[in-house]
PDB file of C-alpha atoms in Angstrom:
ATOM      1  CA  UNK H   1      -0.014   8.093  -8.916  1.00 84.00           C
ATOM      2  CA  UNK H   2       0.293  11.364  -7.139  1.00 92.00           C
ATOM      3  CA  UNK H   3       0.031   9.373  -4.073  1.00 94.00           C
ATOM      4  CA  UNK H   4       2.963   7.236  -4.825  1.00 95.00           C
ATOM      5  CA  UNK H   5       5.037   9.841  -6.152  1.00 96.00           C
ATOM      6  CA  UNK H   6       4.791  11.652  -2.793  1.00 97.00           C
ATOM      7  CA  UNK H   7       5.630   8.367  -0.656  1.00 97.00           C
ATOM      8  CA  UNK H   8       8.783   8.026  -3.212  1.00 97.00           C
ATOM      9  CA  UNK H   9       9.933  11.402  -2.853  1.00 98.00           C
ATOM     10  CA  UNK H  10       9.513  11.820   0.890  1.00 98.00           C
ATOM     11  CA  UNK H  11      10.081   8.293   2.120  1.00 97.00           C
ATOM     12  CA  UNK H  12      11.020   9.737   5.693  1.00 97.00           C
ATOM     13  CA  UNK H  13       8.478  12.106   6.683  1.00 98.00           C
ATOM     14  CA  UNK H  14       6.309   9.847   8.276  1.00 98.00           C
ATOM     15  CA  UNK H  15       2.770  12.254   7.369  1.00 97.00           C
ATOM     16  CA  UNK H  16       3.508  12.086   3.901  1.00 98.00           C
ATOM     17  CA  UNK H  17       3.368   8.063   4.266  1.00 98.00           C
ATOM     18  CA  UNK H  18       0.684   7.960   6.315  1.00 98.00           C
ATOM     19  CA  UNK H  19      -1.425  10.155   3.979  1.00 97.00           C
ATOM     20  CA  UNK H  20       0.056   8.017   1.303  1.00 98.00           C
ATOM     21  CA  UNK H  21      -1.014   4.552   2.682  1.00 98.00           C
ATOM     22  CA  UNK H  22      -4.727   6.060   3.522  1.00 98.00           C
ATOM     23  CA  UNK H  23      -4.840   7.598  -0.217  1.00 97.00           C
ATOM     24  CA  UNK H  24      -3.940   3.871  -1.614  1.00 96.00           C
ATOM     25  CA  UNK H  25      -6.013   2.208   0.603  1.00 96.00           C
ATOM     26  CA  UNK H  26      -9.317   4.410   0.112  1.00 96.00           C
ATOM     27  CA  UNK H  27      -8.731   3.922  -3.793  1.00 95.00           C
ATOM     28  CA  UNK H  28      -8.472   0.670  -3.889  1.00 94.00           C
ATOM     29  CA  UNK H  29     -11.790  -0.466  -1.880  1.00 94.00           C
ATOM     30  CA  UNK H  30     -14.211  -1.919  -3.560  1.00 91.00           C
ATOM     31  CA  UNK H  31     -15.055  -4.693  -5.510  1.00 88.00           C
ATOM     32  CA  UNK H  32     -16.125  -3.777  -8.443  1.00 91.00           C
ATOM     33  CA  UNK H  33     -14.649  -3.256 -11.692  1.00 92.00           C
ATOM     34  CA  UNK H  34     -13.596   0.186 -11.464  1.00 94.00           C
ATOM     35  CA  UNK H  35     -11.839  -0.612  -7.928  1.00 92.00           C
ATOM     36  CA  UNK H  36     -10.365  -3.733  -9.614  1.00 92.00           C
ATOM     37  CA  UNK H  37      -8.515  -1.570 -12.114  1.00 93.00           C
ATOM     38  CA  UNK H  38      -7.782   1.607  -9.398  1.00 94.00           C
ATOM     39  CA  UNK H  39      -6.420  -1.342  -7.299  1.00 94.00           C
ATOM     40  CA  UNK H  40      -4.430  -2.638 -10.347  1.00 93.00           C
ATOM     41  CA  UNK H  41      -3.364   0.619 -11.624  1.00 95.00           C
ATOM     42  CA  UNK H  42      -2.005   1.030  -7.536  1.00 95.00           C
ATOM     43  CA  UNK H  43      -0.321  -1.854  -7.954  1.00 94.00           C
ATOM     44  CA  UNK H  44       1.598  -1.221 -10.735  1.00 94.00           C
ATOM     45  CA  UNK H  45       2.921   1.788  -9.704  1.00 95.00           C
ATOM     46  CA  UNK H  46       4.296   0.641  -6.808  1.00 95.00           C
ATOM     47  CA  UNK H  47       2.316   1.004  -3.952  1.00 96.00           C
ATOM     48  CA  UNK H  48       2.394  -2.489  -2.634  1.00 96.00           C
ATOM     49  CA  UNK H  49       5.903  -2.077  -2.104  1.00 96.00           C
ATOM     50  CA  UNK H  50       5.964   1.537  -0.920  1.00 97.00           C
ATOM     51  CA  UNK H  51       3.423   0.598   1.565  1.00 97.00           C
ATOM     52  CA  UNK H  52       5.646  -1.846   2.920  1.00 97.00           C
ATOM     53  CA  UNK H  53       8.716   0.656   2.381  1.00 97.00           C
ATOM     54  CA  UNK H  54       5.998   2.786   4.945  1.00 97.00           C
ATOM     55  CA  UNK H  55       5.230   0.047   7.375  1.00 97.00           C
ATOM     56  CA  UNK H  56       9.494  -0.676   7.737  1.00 96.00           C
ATOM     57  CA  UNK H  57      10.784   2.996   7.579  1.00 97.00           C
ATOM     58  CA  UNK H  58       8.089   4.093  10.516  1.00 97.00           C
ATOM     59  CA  UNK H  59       7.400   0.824  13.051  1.00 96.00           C
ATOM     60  CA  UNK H  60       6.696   3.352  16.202  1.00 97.00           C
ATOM     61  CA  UNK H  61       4.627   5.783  14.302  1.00 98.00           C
ATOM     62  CA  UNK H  62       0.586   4.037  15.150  1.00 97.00           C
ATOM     63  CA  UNK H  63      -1.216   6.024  12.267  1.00 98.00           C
ATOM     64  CA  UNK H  64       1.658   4.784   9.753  1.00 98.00           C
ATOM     65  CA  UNK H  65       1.516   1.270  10.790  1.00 96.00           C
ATOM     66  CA  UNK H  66      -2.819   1.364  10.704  1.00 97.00           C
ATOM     67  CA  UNK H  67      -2.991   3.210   7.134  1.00 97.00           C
ATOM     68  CA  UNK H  68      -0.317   0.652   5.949  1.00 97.00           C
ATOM     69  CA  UNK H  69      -2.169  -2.036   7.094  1.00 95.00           C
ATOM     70  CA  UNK H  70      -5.276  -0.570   5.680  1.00 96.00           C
ATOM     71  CA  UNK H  71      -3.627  -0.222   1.920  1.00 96.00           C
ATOM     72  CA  UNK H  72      -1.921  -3.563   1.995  1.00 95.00           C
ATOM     73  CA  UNK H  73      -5.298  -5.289   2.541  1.00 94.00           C
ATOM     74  CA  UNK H  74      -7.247  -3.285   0.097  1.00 95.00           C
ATOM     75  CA  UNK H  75      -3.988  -3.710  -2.291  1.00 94.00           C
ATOM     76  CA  UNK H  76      -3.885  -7.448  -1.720  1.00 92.00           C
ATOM     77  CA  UNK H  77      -7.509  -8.476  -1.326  1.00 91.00           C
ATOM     78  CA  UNK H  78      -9.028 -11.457  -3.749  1.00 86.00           C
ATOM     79  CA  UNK H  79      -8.815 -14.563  -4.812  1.00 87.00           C
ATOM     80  CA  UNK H  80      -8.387 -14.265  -8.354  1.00 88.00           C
ATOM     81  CA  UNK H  81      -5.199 -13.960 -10.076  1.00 90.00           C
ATOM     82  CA  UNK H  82      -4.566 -10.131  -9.773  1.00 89.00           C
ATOM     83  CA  UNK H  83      -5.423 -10.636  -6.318  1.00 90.00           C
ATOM     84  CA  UNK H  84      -2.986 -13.450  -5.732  1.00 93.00           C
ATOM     85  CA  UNK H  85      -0.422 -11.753  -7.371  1.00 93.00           C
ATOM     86  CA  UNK H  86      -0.599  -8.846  -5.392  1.00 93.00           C
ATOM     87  CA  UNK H  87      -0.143 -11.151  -2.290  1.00 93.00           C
ATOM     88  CA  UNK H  88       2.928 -12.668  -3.844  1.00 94.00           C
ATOM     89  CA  UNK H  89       4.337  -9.463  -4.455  1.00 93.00           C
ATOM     90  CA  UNK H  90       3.849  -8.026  -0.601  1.00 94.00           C
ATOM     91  CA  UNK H  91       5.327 -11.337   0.694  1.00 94.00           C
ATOM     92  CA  UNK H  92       8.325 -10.561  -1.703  1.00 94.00           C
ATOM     93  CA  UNK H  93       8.559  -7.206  -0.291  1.00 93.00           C
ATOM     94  CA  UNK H  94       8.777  -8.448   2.687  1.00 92.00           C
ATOM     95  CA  UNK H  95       5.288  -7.844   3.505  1.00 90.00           C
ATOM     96  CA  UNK H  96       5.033 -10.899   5.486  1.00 87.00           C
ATOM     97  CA  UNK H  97       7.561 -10.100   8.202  1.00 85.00           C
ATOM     98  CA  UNK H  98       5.831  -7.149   9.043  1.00 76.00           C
ATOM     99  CA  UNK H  99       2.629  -9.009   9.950  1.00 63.00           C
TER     100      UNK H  99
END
């Protein structure tokens, strides 16, 4: 949550996105249950959609667009329902166009 607070509060400064994305992404690898719930927990505070607030707000900016990129896969990674929903919810954040 610290994480997300930061990318809400400084949605312009493209280091504090960056960092942002990379903190998101490194918490939610894994595939067990304790990344299922980090990635869950993410989720629901908003970092699927801040990451794609990140990935917009800073297209010319490499190390934003790669840590973006690295938290909306680990954000949106599975085939189960959390998973699925998580893809449903970047594509209606306009994850999609990004791509």
């Amino acid at each position: 949550e610290v994480a997300v607070a930061a990318m809400q509060a400084h949605p312009l400064v493209a280091g504090v996105q960056e960092n942002g994305c990379r903190a998101l992404g490194n918490v939610c690898l894994g595939g067990d249950a304790a990344a299922l719930a980090r990635r869950q927990r993410a989720a629901d505070a908003g970092g699927i959609e801040l990451a794609v607030a990140a990935l917009r707000a800073h297209p010319q900016v490499a190390d934003v667009q790669q840590d973006g990129c690295l938290a909306m896969n680990n954000l949106c990674i599975g085939a189960d329902a959390a998973g699925l929903a998580s893809i449903q919810r970047a594509a209606d954040a306009g994850g999609i166009e990004l791509a």
